[in-house]
Amino acid sequence: MSIRNFTCHLRGTFNKALLFFLIISGVGTVWGEALVWPRLPEKARIEYLYNFSQPADLKMEKKLGGRIVDFIFGRSKTESDRLVRPQGIFARAGLILVTDTGQNCVHVFNENNKEYFKITRAGKEALISPVGAAADKNGAIFVSDSKLKKVFIFNARGDYSGELGPGRFERPTGIAIDNSSGRIYVVDTLKSLVNVFDAAGFLFSFGARGGKGAGSNHPTYLALDKVGDLYLVDSLNFRVQVFSSAGQLKNSFGRMGRAPGAFSQPKGIALDTAGNIYVSDSSFDNVQIFSREGKLLLFFGDSGKEAGGFWLPAGLAIDENDRIFVADSYNSRVQVFRRLK
């Protein structure tokens, strides 16, 4: 069976399983003007807000320098600024970063000053495959490029300022920053490692290739909770691993499967302000929500192009207001939801 047919088979089996999970159904209900999950009469927990695929959707203006470059090369606003294949996403304090492997860039949306710009180069090097992105409390932006095998650092204006851990990576992907400790965590998917840095440089790494205990198999994205514990998507072991800030395994949950609560192609991960864990799955075209103990609470989304529908969702981010940002990769957009309290 081909990968494509196998994926379609999984989706079909998953959708059939929804019939047995009406209470936690991924099919939303239109309630008044709102699209919410789970289905009525259950209490709404997740609400669809909007989606965007270009700065104009957020009523943002491109920086002057970017407009001049577009004019010189004869590019329209939509051609230059539209999302093509959004992958990783970061959202905090009005700053939204979206890596785009189709445009070979990082889209930077600032909700505070309504300004937009793109990062396409790191000094003399053009970005090829930007995957992960995050910003620290001072506005410095960190971007992983999986094909260049580098993690670049930019200032808040998008100017290149340096490289993190030169020569250390084989395929850097997910990035997370703990602003309280100043630590920067970077996943190396090919090495199945997490590298830990601070302002002074490399500190240590943890993990190893394997399927048991602290071993992982091609991990991708990661997220941090309020106490500094790290949640890692162990993609090819079809699970989420929970580590302490020192790299000690504390817990894991998940399995390969076709029913709600299992994983097929887990990708992005994020935590809301209540500590619930959100994991996107590119095969199921949904986002599953788990408790801290790994119990499935709810899922939302299904295959499609309409609001709340996904086509190979990738990265996830949740801001301090519990807005949920999902990189809807092959629909070339970011969809935004909200956790209802």
mmCIF file with all atom_site columns, C-alpha atoms in Angstrom, residues 246-341:
data_model
loop_
_atom_site.group_PDB
_atom_site.id
_atom_site.type_symbol
_atom_site.label_atom_id
_atom_site.label_alt_id
_atom_site.label_comp_id
_atom_site.label_asym_id
_atom_site.label_entity_id
_atom_site.label_seq_id
_atom_site.pdbx_PDB_ins_code
_atom_site.Cartn_x
_atom_site.Cartn_y
_atom_site.Cartn_z
_atom_site.occupancy
_atom_site.B_iso_or_equiv
_atom_site.pdbx_formal_charge
_atom_site.auth_seq_id
_atom_site.auth_comp_id
_atom_site.auth_asym_id
_atom_site.auth_atom_id
_atom_site.pdbx_PDB_model_num
ATOM 1  C CA . ALA A 1 246 ? 17.644  18.960 33.180 1.00 0.00 ? 246 ALA A CA 1
ATOM 2  C CA . GLY A 1 247 ? 16.654  16.483 30.459 1.00 0.00 ? 247 GLY A CA 1
ATOM 3  C CA . GLN A 1 248 ? 15.288  13.745 32.719 1.00 0.00 ? 248 GLN A CA 1
ATOM 4  C CA . LEU A 1 249 ? 12.290  11.814 31.403 1.00 0.00 ? 249 LEU A CA 1
ATOM 5  C CA . LYS A 1 250 ? 9.213   12.365 33.586 1.00 0.00 ? 250 LYS A CA 1
ATOM 6  C CA . ASN A 1 251 ? 6.383   10.931 31.527 1.00 0.00 ? 251 ASN A CA 1
ATOM 7  C CA . SER A 1 252 ? 5.251   9.920  28.060 1.00 0.00 ? 252 SER A CA 1
ATOM 8  C CA . PHE A 1 253 ? 1.927   9.220  26.411 1.00 0.00 ? 253 PHE A CA 1
ATOM 9  C CA . GLY A 1 254 ? 0.575   8.217  23.026 1.00 0.00 ? 254 GLY A CA 1
ATOM 10 C CA . ARG A 1 255 ? 0.739   5.295  20.657 1.00 0.00 ? 255 ARG A CA 1
ATOM 11 C CA . MET A 1 256 ? 0.412   4.588  16.959 1.00 0.00 ? 256 MET A CA 1
ATOM 12 C CA . GLY A 1 257 ? -3.203  4.027  16.053 1.00 0.00 ? 257 GLY A CA 1
ATOM 13 C CA . ARG A 1 258 ? -6.304  5.025  14.160 1.00 0.00 ? 258 ARG A CA 1
ATOM 14 C CA . ALA A 1 259 ? -8.626  6.064  16.958 1.00 0.00 ? 259 ALA A CA 1
ATOM 15 C CA . PRO A 1 260 ? -8.899  9.349  18.894 1.00 0.00 ? 260 PRO A CA 1
ATOM 16 C CA . GLY A 1 261 ? -6.082  9.605  21.422 1.00 0.00 ? 261 GLY A CA 1
ATOM 17 C CA . ALA A 1 262 ? -3.596  7.793  19.184 1.00 0.00 ? 262 ALA A CA 1
ATOM 18 C CA . PHE A 1 263 ? -1.163  9.356  16.699 1.00 0.00 ? 263 PHE A CA 1
ATOM 19 C CA . SER A 1 264 ? -0.359  8.802  13.036 1.00 0.00 ? 264 SER A CA 1
ATOM 20 C CA . GLN A 1 265 ? 1.773   11.813 12.018 1.00 0.00 ? 265 GLN A CA 1
ATOM 21 C CA . PRO A 1 266 ? 2.066   14.033 15.112 1.00 0.00 ? 266 PRO A CA 1
ATOM 22 C CA . LYS A 1 267 ? 3.627   17.408 14.332 1.00 0.00 ? 267 LYS A CA 1
ATOM 23 C CA . GLY A 1 268 ? 3.089   20.584 16.343 1.00 0.00 ? 268 GLY A CA 1
ATOM 24 C CA . ILE A 1 269 ? 2.665   20.893 20.095 1.00 0.00 ? 269 ILE A CA 1
ATOM 25 C CA . ALA A 1 270 ? 1.678   23.687 22.492 1.00 0.00 ? 270 ALA A CA 1
ATOM 26 C CA . LEU A 1 271 ? 0.212   24.208 25.969 1.00 0.00 ? 271 LEU A CA 1
ATOM 27 C CA . ASP A 1 272 ? -2.603  26.530 27.015 1.00 0.00 ? 272 ASP A CA 1
ATOM 28 C CA . THR A 1 273 ? -2.645  28.596 30.216 1.00 0.00 ? 273 THR A CA 1
ATOM 29 C CA . ALA A 1 274 ? -4.362  25.746 32.075 1.00 0.00 ? 274 ALA A CA 1
ATOM 30 C CA . GLY A 1 275 ? -1.580  23.313 31.168 1.00 0.00 ? 275 GLY A CA 1
ATOM 31 C CA . ASN A 1 276 ? -3.557  21.289 28.631 1.00 0.00 ? 276 ASN A CA 1
ATOM 32 C CA . ILE A 1 277 ? -1.449  19.818 25.814 1.00 0.00 ? 277 ILE A CA 1
ATOM 33 C CA . TYR A 1 278 ? -2.381  20.313 22.144 1.00 0.00 ? 278 TYR A CA 1
ATOM 34 C CA . VAL A 1 279 ? -0.921  18.116 19.382 1.00 0.00 ? 279 VAL A CA 1
ATOM 35 C CA . SER A 1 280 ? -1.603  18.503 15.655 1.00 0.00 ? 280 SER A CA 1
ATOM 36 C CA . ASP A 1 281 ? -1.643  15.400 13.471 1.00 0.00 ? 281 ASP A CA 1
ATOM 37 C CA . SER A 1 282 ? -1.026  15.760 9.743  1.00 0.00 ? 282 SER A CA 1
ATOM 38 C CA . SER A 1 283 ? -2.589  12.408 8.918  1.00 0.00 ? 283 SER A CA 1
ATOM 39 C CA . PHE A 1 284 ? -5.813  12.939 10.882 1.00 0.00 ? 284 PHE A CA 1
ATOM 40 C CA . ASP A 1 285 ? -6.042  16.636 9.931  1.00 0.00 ? 285 ASP A CA 1
ATOM 41 C CA . ASN A 1 286 ? -6.945  17.637 13.458 1.00 0.00 ? 286 ASN A CA 1
ATOM 42 C CA . VAL A 1 287 ? -5.676  18.894 16.800 1.00 0.00 ? 287 VAL A CA 1
ATOM 43 C CA . GLN A 1 288 ? -6.018  16.649 19.848 1.00 0.00 ? 288 GLN A CA 1
ATOM 44 C CA . ILE A 1 289 ? -6.072  18.038 23.379 1.00 0.00 ? 289 ILE A CA 1
ATOM 45 C CA . PHE A 1 290 ? -4.722  16.057 26.329 1.00 0.00 ? 290 PHE A CA 1
ATOM 46 C CA . SER A 1 291 ? -4.556  16.550 30.074 1.00 0.00 ? 291 SER A CA 1
ATOM 47 C CA . ARG A 1 292 ? -1.178  16.768 31.799 1.00 0.00 ? 292 ARG A CA 1
ATOM 48 C CA . GLU A 1 293 ? -1.505  13.046 32.493 1.00 0.00 ? 293 GLU A CA 1
ATOM 49 C CA . GLY A 1 294 ? -1.996  12.274 28.809 1.00 0.00 ? 294 GLY A CA 1
ATOM 50 C CA . LYS A 1 295 ? -5.754  11.687 28.871 1.00 0.00 ? 295 LYS A CA 1
ATOM 51 C CA . LEU A 1 296 ? -7.594  12.743 25.718 1.00 0.00 ? 296 LEU A CA 1
ATOM 52 C CA . LEU A 1 297 ? -9.976  15.614 26.493 1.00 0.00 ? 297 LEU A CA 1
ATOM 53 C CA . LEU A 1 298 ? -11.148 16.782 23.087 1.00 0.00 ? 298 LEU A CA 1
ATOM 54 C CA . PHE A 1 299 ? -10.147 17.096 19.465 1.00 0.00 ? 299 PHE A CA 1
ATOM 55 C CA . PHE A 1 300 ? -11.162 19.580 16.813 1.00 0.00 ? 300 PHE A CA 1
ATOM 56 C CA . GLY A 1 301 ? -10.832 19.868 13.065 1.00 0.00 ? 301 GLY A CA 1
ATOM 57 C CA . ASP A 1 302 ? -11.229 17.520 10.111 1.00 0.00 ? 302 ASP A CA 1
ATOM 58 C CA . SER A 1 303 ? -10.026 17.299 6.518  1.00 0.00 ? 303 SER A CA 1
ATOM 59 C CA . GLY A 1 304 ? -11.171 20.245 4.409  1.00 0.00 ? 304 GLY A CA 1
ATOM 60 C CA . LYS A 1 305 ? -10.682 23.821 3.253  1.00 0.00 ? 305 LYS A CA 1
ATOM 61 C CA . GLU A 1 306 ? -13.549 25.431 5.147  1.00 0.00 ? 306 GLU A CA 1
ATOM 62 C CA . ALA A 1 307 ? -13.174 27.138 8.526  1.00 0.00 ? 307 ALA A CA 1
ATOM 63 C CA . GLY A 1 308 ? -11.931 24.541 10.988 1.00 0.00 ? 308 GLY A CA 1
ATOM 64 C CA . GLY A 1 309 ? -10.857 22.170 8.198  1.00 0.00 ? 309 GLY A CA 1
ATOM 65 C CA . PHE A 1 310 ? -7.203  21.239 7.775  1.00 0.00 ? 310 PHE A CA 1
ATOM 66 C CA . TRP A 1 311 ? -4.903  19.894 5.081  1.00 0.00 ? 311 TRP A CA 1
ATOM 67 C CA . LEU A 1 312 ? -1.693  18.565 6.646  1.00 0.00 ? 312 LEU A CA 1
ATOM 68 C CA . PRO A 1 313 ? -1.542  20.837 9.725  1.00 0.00 ? 313 PRO A CA 1
ATOM 69 C CA . ALA A 1 314 ? 1.979   21.344 11.059 1.00 0.00 ? 314 ALA A CA 1
ATOM 70 C CA . GLY A 1 315 ? 3.171   23.744 13.792 1.00 0.00 ? 315 GLY A CA 1
ATOM 71 C CA . LEU A 1 316 ? 1.105   24.953 16.755 1.00 0.00 ? 316 LEU A CA 1
ATOM 72 C CA . ALA A 1 317 ? 1.355   27.922 19.080 1.00 0.00 ? 317 ALA A CA 1
ATOM 73 C CA . ILE A 1 318 ? -0.818  29.221 21.919 1.00 0.00 ? 318 ILE A CA 1
ATOM 74 C CA . ASP A 1 319 ? -0.411  32.756 23.224 1.00 0.00 ? 319 ASP A CA 1
ATOM 75 C CA . GLU A 1 320 ? -0.990  34.163 26.711 1.00 0.00 ? 320 GLU A CA 1
ATOM 76 C CA . ASN A 1 321 ? -4.656  34.815 25.869 1.00 0.00 ? 321 ASN A CA 1
ATOM 77 C CA . ASP A 1 322 ? -5.250  31.195 24.868 1.00 0.00 ? 322 ASP A CA 1
ATOM 78 C CA . ARG A 1 323 ? -5.500  31.943 21.176 1.00 0.00 ? 323 ARG A CA 1
ATOM 79 C CA . ILE A 1 324 ? -4.541  28.775 19.314 1.00 0.00 ? 324 ILE A CA 1
ATOM 80 C CA . PHE A 1 325 ? -2.564  29.251 16.078 1.00 0.00 ? 325 PHE A CA 1
ATOM 81 C CA . VAL A 1 326 ? -2.382  26.284 13.692 1.00 0.00 ? 326 VAL A CA 1
ATOM 82 C CA . ALA A 1 327 ? -0.161  26.219 10.601 1.00 0.00 ? 327 ALA A CA 1
ATOM 83 C CA . ASP A 1 328 ? -2.605  24.762 8.064  1.00 0.00 ? 328 ASP A CA 1
ATOM 84 C CA . SER A 1 329 ? 0.200   23.872 5.703  1.00 0.00 ? 329 SER A CA 1
ATOM 85 C CA . TYR A 1 330 ? -1.383  22.746 2.443  1.00 0.00 ? 330 TYR A CA 1
ATOM 86 C CA . ASN A 1 331 ? -4.274  25.181 2.767  1.00 0.00 ? 331 ASN A CA 1
ATOM 87 C CA . SER A 1 332 ? -1.566  27.888 2.816  1.00 0.00 ? 332 SER A CA 1
ATOM 88 C CA . ARG A 1 333 ? -2.931  29.663 5.864  1.00 0.00 ? 333 ARG A CA 1
ATOM 89 C CA . VAL A 1 334 ? -2.852  29.954 9.625  1.00 0.00 ? 334 VAL A CA 1
ATOM 90 C CA . GLN A 1 335 ? -6.100  29.270 11.443 1.00 0.00 ? 335 GLN A CA 1
ATOM 91 C CA . VAL A 1 336 ? -6.746  30.883 14.814 1.00 0.00 ? 336 VAL A CA 1
ATOM 92 C CA . PHE A 1 337 ? -8.985  29.442 17.527 1.00 0.00 ? 337 PHE A CA 1
ATOM 93 C CA . ARG A 1 338 ? -9.596  30.266 21.182 1.00 0.00 ? 338 ARG A CA 1
ATOM 94 C CA . ARG A 1 339 ? -9.980  28.175 24.305 1.00 0.00 ? 339 ARG A CA 1
ATOM 95 C CA . LEU A 1 340 ? -13.199 29.133 26.040 1.00 0.00 ? 340 LEU A CA 1
ATOM 96 C CA . LYS A 1 341 ? -12.962 29.352 29.815 1.00 0.00 ? 341 LYS A CA 1
#
